[in-house]
Backbone as CSV, one residue per row, in Angstrom:
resi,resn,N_x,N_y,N_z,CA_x,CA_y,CA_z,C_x,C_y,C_z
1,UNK,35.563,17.030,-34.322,35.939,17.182,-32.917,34.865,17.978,-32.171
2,UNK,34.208,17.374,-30.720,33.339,18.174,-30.085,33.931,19.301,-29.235
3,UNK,33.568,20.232,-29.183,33.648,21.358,-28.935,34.121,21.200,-27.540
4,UNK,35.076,21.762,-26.902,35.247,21.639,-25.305,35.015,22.901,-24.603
5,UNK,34.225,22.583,-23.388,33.894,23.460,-22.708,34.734,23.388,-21.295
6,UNK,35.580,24.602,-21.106,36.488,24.358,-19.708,35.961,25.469,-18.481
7,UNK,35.337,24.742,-17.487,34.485,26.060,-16.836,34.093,25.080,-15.898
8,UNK,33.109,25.710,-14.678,33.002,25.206,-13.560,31.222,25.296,-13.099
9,UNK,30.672,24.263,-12.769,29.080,24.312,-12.328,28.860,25.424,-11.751
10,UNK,29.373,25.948,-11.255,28.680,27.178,-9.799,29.442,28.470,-11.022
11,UNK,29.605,28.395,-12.285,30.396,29.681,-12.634,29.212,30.046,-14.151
12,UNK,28.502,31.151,-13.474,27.554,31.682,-14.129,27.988,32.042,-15.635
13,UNK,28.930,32.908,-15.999,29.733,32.945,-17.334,30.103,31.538,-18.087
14,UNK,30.297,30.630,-17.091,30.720,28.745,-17.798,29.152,28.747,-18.442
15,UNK,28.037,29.129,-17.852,26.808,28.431,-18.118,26.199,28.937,-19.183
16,UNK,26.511,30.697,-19.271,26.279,31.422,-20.369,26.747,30.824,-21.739
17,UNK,27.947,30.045,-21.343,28.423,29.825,-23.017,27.740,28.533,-23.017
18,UNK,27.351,27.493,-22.230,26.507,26.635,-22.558,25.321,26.257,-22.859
19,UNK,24.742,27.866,-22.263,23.512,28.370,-23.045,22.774,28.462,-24.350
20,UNK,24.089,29.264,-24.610,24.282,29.862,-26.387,24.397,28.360,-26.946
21,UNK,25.442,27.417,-26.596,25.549,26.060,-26.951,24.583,25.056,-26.873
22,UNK,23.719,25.110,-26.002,22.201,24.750,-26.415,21.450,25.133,-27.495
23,UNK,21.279,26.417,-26.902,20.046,26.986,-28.200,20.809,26.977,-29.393
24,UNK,21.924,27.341,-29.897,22.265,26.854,-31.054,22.523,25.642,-31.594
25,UNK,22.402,24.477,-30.354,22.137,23.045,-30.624,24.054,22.765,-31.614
26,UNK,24.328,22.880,-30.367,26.018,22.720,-30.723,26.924,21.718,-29.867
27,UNK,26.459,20.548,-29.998,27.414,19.514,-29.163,28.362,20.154,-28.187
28,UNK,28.594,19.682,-27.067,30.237,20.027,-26.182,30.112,19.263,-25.398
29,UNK,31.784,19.070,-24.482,32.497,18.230,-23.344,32.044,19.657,-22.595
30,UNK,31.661,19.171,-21.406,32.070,20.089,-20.297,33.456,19.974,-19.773
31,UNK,34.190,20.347,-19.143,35.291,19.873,-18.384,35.227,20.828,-17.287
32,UNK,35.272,20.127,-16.034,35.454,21.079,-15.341,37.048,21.226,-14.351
33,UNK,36.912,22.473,-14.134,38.306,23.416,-13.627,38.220,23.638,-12.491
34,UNK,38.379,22.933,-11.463,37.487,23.558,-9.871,38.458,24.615,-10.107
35,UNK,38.302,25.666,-9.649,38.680,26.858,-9.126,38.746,26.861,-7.553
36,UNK,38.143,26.043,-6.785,38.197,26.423,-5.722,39.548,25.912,-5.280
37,UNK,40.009,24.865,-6.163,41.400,24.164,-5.806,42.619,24.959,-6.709
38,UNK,42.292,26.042,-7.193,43.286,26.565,-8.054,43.815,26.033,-9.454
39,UNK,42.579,24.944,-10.137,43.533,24.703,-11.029,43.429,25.441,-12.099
40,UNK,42.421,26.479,-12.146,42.538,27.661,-12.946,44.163,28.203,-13.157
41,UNK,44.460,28.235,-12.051,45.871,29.012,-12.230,47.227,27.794,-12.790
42,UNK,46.731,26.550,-13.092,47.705,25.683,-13.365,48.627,25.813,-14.899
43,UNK,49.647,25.654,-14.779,50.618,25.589,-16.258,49.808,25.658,-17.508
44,UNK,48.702,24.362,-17.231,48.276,23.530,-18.400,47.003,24.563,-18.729
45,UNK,46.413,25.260,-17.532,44.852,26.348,-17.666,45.554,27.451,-18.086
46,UNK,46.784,27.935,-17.362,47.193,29.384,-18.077,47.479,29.501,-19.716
47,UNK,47.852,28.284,-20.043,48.076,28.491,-21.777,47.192,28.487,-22.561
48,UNK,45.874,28.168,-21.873,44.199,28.597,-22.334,44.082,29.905,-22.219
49,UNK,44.347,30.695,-21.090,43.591,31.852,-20.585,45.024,32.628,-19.636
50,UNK,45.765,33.146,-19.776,46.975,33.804,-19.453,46.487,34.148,-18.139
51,UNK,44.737,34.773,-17.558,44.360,35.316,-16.955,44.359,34.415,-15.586
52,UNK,43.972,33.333,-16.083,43.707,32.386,-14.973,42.705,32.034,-14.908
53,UNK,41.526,32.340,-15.433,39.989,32.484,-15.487,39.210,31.101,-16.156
54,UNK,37.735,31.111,-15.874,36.972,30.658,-16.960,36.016,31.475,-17.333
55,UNK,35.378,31.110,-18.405,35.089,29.203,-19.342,36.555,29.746,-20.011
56,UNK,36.868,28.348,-20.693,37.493,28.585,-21.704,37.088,27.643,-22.992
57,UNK,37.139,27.749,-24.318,36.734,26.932,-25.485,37.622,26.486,-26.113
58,UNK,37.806,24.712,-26.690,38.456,24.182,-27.664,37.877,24.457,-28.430
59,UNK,38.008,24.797,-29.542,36.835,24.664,-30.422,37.875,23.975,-31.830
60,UNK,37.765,22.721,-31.912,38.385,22.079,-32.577,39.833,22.909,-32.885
61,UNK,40.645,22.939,-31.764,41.937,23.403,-31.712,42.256,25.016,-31.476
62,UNK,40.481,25.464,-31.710,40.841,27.358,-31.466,40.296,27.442,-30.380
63,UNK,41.567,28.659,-29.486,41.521,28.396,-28.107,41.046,30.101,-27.969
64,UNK,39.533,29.817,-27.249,39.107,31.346,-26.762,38.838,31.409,-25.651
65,UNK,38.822,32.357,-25.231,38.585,33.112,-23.862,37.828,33.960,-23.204
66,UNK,37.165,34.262,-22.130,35.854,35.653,-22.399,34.664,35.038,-22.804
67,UNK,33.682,34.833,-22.101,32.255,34.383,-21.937,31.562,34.953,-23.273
68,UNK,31.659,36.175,-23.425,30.895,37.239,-24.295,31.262,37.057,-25.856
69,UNK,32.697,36.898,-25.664,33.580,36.339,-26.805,32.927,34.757,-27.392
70,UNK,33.372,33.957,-26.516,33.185,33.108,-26.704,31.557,32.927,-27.468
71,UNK,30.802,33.338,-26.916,28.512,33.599,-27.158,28.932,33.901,-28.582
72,UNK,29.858,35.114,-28.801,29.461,35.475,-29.819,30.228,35.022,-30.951
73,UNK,31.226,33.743,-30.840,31.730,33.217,-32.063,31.097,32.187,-32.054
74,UNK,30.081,31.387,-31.043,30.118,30.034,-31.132,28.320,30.777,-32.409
75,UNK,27.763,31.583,-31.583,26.483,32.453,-32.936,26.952,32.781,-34.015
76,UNK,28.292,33.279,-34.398,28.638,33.360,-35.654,29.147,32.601,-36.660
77,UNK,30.182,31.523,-35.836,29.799,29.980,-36.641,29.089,29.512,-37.099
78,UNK,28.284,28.754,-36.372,27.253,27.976,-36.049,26.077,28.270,-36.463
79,UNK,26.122,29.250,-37.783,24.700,29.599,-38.213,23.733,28.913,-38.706
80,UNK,24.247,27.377,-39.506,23.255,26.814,-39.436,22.415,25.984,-38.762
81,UNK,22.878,25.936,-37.348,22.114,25.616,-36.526,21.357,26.440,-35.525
82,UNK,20.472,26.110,-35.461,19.451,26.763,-33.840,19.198,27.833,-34.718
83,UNK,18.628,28.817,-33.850,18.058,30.148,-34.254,19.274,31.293,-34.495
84,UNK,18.873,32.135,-35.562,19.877,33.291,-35.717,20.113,34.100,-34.541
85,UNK,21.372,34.100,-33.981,21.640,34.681,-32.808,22.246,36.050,-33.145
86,UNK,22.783,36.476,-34.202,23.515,37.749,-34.826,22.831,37.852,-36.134
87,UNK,22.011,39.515,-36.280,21.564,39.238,-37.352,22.204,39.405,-38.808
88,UNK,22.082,39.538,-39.700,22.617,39.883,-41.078,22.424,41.209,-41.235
89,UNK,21.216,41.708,-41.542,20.575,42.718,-41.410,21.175,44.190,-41.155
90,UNK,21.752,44.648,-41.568,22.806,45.861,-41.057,22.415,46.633,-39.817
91,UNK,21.127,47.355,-40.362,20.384,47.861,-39.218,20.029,46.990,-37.766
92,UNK,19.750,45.854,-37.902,19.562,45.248,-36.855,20.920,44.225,-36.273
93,UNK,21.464,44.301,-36.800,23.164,43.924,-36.482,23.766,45.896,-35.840
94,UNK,23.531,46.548,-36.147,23.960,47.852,-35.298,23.140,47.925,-34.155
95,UNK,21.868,47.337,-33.885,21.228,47.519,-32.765,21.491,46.708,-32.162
96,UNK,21.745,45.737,-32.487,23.165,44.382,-31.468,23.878,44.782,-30.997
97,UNK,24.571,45.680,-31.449,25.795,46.162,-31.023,25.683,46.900,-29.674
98,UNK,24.843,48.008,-30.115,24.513,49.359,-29.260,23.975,47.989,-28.183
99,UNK,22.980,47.006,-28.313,22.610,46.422,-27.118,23.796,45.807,-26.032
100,UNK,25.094,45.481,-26.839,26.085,44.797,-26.371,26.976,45.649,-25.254
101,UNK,26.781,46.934,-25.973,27.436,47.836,-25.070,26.904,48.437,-24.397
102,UNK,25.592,48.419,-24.028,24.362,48.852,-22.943,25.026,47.920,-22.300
103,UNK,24.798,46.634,-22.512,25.112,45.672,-21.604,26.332,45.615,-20.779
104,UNK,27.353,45.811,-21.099,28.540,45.985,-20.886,28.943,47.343,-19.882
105,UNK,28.258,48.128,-20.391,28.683,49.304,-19.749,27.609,49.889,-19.013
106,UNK,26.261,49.530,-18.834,26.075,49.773,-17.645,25.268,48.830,-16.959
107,UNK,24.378,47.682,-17.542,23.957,46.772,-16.744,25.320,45.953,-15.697
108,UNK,26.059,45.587,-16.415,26.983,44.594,-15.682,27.767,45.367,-14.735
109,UNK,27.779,46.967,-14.988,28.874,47.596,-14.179,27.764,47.978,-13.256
110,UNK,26.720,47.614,-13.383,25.687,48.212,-12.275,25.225,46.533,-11.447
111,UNK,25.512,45.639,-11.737,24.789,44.537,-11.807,25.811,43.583,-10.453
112,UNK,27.251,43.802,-11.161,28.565,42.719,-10.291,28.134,43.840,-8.959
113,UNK,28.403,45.018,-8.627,28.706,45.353,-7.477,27.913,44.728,-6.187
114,UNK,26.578,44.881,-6.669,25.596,43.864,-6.132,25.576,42.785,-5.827
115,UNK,26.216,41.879,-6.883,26.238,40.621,-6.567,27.510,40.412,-5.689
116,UNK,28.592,41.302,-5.830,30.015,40.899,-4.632,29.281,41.338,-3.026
117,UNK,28.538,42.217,-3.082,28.098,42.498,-1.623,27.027,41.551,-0.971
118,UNK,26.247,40.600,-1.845,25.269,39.946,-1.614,25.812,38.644,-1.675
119,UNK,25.805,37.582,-2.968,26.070,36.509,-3.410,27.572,36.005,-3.131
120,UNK,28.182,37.032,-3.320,29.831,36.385,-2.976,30.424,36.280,-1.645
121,UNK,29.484,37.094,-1.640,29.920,37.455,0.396,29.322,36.760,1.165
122,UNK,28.291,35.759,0.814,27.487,35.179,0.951,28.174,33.775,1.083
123,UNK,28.417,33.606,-0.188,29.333,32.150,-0.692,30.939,32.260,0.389
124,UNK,31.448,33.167,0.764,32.832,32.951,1.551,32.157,33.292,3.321
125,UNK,31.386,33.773,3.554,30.677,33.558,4.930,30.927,34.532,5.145
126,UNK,30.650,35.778,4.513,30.989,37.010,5.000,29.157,37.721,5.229
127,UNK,29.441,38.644,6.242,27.912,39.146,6.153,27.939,40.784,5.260
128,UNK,26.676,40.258,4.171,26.505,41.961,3.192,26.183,42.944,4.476
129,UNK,26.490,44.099,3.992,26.471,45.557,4.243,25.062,46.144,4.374
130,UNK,24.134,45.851,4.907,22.950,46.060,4.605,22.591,47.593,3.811
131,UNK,23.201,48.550,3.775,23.174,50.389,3.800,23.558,50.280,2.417
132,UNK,24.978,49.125,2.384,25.669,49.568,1.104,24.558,48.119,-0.172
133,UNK,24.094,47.285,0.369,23.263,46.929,-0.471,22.152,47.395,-1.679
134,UNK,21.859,48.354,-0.325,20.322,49.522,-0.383,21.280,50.156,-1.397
135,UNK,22.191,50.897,-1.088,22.783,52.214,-2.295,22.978,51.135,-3.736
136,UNK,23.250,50.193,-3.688,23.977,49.513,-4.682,22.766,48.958,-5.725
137,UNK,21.931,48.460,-4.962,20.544,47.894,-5.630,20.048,49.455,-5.939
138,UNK,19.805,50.644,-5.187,19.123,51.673,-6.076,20.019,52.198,-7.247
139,UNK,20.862,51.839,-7.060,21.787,52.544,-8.626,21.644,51.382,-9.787
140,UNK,21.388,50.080,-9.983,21.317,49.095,-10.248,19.445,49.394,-10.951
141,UNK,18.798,49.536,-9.787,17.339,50.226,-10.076,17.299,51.300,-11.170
142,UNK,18.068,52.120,-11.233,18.271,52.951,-11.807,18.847,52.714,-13.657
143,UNK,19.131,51.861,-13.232,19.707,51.457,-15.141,18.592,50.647,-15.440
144,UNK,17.481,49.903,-14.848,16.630,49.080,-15.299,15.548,49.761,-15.878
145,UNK,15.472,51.070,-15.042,14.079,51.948,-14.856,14.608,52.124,-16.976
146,UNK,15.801,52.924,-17.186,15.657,53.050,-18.461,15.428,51.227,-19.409
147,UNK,15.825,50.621,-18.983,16.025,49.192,-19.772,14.102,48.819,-19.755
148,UNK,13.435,49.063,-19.042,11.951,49.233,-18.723,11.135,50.230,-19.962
149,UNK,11.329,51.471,-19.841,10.914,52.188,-21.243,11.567,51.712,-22.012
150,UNK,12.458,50.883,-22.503,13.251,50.416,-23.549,12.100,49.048,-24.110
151,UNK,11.852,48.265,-23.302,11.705,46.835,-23.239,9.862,47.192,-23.053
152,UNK,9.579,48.764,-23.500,7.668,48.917,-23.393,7.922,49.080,-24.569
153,UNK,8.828,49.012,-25.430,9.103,49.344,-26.901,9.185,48.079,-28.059
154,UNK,9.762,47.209,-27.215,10.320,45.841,-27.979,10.009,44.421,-27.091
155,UNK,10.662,43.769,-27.883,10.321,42.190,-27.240,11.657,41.677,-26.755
156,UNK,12.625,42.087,-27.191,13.796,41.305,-26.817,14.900,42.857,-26.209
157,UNK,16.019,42.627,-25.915,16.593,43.489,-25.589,17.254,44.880,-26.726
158,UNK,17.459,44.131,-28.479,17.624,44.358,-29.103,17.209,44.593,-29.877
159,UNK,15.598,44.325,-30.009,14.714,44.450,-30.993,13.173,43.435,-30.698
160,UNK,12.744,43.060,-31.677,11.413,42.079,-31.333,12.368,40.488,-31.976
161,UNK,13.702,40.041,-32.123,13.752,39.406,-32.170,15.652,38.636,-30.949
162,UNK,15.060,37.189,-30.599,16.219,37.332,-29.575,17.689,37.101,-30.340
163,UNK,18.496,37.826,-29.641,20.056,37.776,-30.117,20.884,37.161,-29.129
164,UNK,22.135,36.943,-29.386,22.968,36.663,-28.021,23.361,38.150,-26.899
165,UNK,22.744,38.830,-26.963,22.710,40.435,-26.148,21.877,39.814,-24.844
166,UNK,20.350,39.178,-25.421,19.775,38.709,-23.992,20.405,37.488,-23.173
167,UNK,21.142,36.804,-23.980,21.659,35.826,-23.376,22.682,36.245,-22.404
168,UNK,23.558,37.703,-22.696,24.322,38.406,-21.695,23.622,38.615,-20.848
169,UNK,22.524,39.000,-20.323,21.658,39.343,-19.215,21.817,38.061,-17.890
170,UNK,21.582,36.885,-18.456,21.143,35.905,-17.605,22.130,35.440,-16.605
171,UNK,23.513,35.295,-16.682,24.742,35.676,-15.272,23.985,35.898,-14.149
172,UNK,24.312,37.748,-14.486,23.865,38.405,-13.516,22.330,38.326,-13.174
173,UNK,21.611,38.317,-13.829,20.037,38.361,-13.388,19.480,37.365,-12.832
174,UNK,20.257,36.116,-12.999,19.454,34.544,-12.246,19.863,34.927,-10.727
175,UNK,21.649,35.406,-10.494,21.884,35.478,-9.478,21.034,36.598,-8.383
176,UNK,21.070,37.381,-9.220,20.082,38.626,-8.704,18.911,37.935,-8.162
177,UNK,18.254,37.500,-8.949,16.844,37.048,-8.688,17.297,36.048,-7.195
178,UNK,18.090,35.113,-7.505,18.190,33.984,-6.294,18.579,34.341,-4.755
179,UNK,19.011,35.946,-4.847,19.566,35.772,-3.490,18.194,37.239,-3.198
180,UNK,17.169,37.300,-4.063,15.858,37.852,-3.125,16.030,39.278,-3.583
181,UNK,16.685,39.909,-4.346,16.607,40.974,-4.886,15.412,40.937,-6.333
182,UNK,14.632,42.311,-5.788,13.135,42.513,-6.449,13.391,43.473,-8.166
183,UNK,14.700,43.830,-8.186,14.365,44.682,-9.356,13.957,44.605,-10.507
184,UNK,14.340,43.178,-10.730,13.164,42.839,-12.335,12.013,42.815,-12.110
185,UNK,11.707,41.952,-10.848,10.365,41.212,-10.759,9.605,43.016,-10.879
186,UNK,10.287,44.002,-9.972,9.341,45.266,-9.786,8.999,45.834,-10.974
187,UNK,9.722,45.097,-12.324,9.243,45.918,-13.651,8.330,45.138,-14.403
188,UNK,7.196,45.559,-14.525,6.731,44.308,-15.908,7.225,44.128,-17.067
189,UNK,8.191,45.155,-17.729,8.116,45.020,-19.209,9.768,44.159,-18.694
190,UNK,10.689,44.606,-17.919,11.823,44.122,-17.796,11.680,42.464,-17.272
191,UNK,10.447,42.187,-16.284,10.259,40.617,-15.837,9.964,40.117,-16.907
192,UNK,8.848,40.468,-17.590,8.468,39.905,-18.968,9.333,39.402,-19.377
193,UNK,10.166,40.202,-19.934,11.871,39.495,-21.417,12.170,38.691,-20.346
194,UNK,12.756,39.489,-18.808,13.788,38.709,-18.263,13.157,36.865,-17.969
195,UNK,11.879,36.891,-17.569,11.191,35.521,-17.587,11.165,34.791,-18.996
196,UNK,10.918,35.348,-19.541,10.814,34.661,-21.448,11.926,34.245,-21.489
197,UNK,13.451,34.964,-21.053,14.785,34.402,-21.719,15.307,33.121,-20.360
198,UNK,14.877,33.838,-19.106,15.215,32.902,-18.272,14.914,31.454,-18.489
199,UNK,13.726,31.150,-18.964,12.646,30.299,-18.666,12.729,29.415,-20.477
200,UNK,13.803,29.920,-20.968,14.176,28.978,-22.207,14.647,27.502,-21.766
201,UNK,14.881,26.669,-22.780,15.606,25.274,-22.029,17.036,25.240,-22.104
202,UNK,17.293,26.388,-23.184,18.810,26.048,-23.125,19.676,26.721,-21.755
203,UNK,18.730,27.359,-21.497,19.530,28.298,-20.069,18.992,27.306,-18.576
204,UNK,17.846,26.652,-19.019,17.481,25.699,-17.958,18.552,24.907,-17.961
205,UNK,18.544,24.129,-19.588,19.460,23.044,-19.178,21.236,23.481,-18.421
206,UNK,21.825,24.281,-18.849,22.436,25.545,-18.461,22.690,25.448,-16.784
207,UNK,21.994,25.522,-16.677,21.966,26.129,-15.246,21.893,25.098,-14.194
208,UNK,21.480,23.455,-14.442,22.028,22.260,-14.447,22.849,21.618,-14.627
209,UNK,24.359,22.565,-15.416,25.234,21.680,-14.962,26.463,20.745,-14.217
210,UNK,26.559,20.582,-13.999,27.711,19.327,-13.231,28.502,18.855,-13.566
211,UNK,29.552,18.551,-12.832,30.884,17.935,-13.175,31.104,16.876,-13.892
């Protein structure tokens, strides 16, 4: 059974797990859920996701939920295909970790506020805050500046080799980049990775898709 993917073109987290589903060279259905028509919230979507949300995964009858979740079972399956996305390695499986929760706890909590004042507000015809942009992008600046001495150290976010940790990056950072915000581009060691992971095919193909 091929893998089903339940998520929506314009939904950056749908694309993340189709990412990981590339580069690990893992067959899937897309299906898509417009959200804009609510059928996220329908009978048949809530018994996927209680939340209402996407992506969501068949995965031959196991039903998951959570973008991050999802990256990181379809890499722990799926090991013999594509590249090792989680390593074995103890030591470098703990620096996964610690990368997962960098990620989590302060890129993304530094990363969404930005994007609701810019990109979302954007998408419903609302006009951003110009003042509260500025505060929001320098605190945002501020978690990169360390992710920058981090990334003059290594090649990937986690080490010199890539995991599904950088693949968490790309959500938020394509959007960042698209609506004209400079903070990667202003770092070299952070544009570097962030261009290397952007500029893969599985996040290209990714980022192409359609209903």
């Amino acid at each position: 059974m091929v893998l089903k993917l339940y998520g929506h073109p314009l939904s950056t987290p749908a694309k993340l797990v189709a990412a990981v589903c590339y580069e690990k060279e893992v067959p899937f259905e897309f299906i898509t859920v417009d959200i804009l028509k609510g059928e996220s919230r329908t009978p048949e979507h809530l018994a996927k996701n209680p939340w209402g949300k996407i992506p969501v995964i068949d995965d031959d009858g196991f039903i998951l939920y959570e973008s991050r979740a999802i990256a990181r079972h379809i890499a722990d399956k799926y090991t013999a295909k594509g590249p090792q996305l989680i390593p074995s390695d103890v030591h470098k499986r703990a620096l996964l970790e610690q990368a997962i929760s960098s990620e989590a706890f302060t890129w993304d909590r530094a990363a969404v506020p930005v994007l609701l004042e810019t990109a979302y507000k954007k998408y419903q015809g609302l006009e951003s805050d110009p003042v509260k942009v500025e505060e929001l992008t320098k605190a945002l600046a501020e978690k990169l500046d360390v992710y920058e001495k981090i990334l003059a150290k290594q090649k990937y976010i986690a080490g010199d080799e890539l995991t599904i940790a950088d693949f968490y990056f790309l959500p938020a950072g394509s959007v960042i980049q698209s609506v004209g915000i400079k903070v990667i581009d202003e770092r070299p060691n952070v544009a570097r990775w962030f261009n290397a992971i952007s500029s893969r095919s599985s996040w290209q193909k990714a980022s192409t898709l359609s209903a």
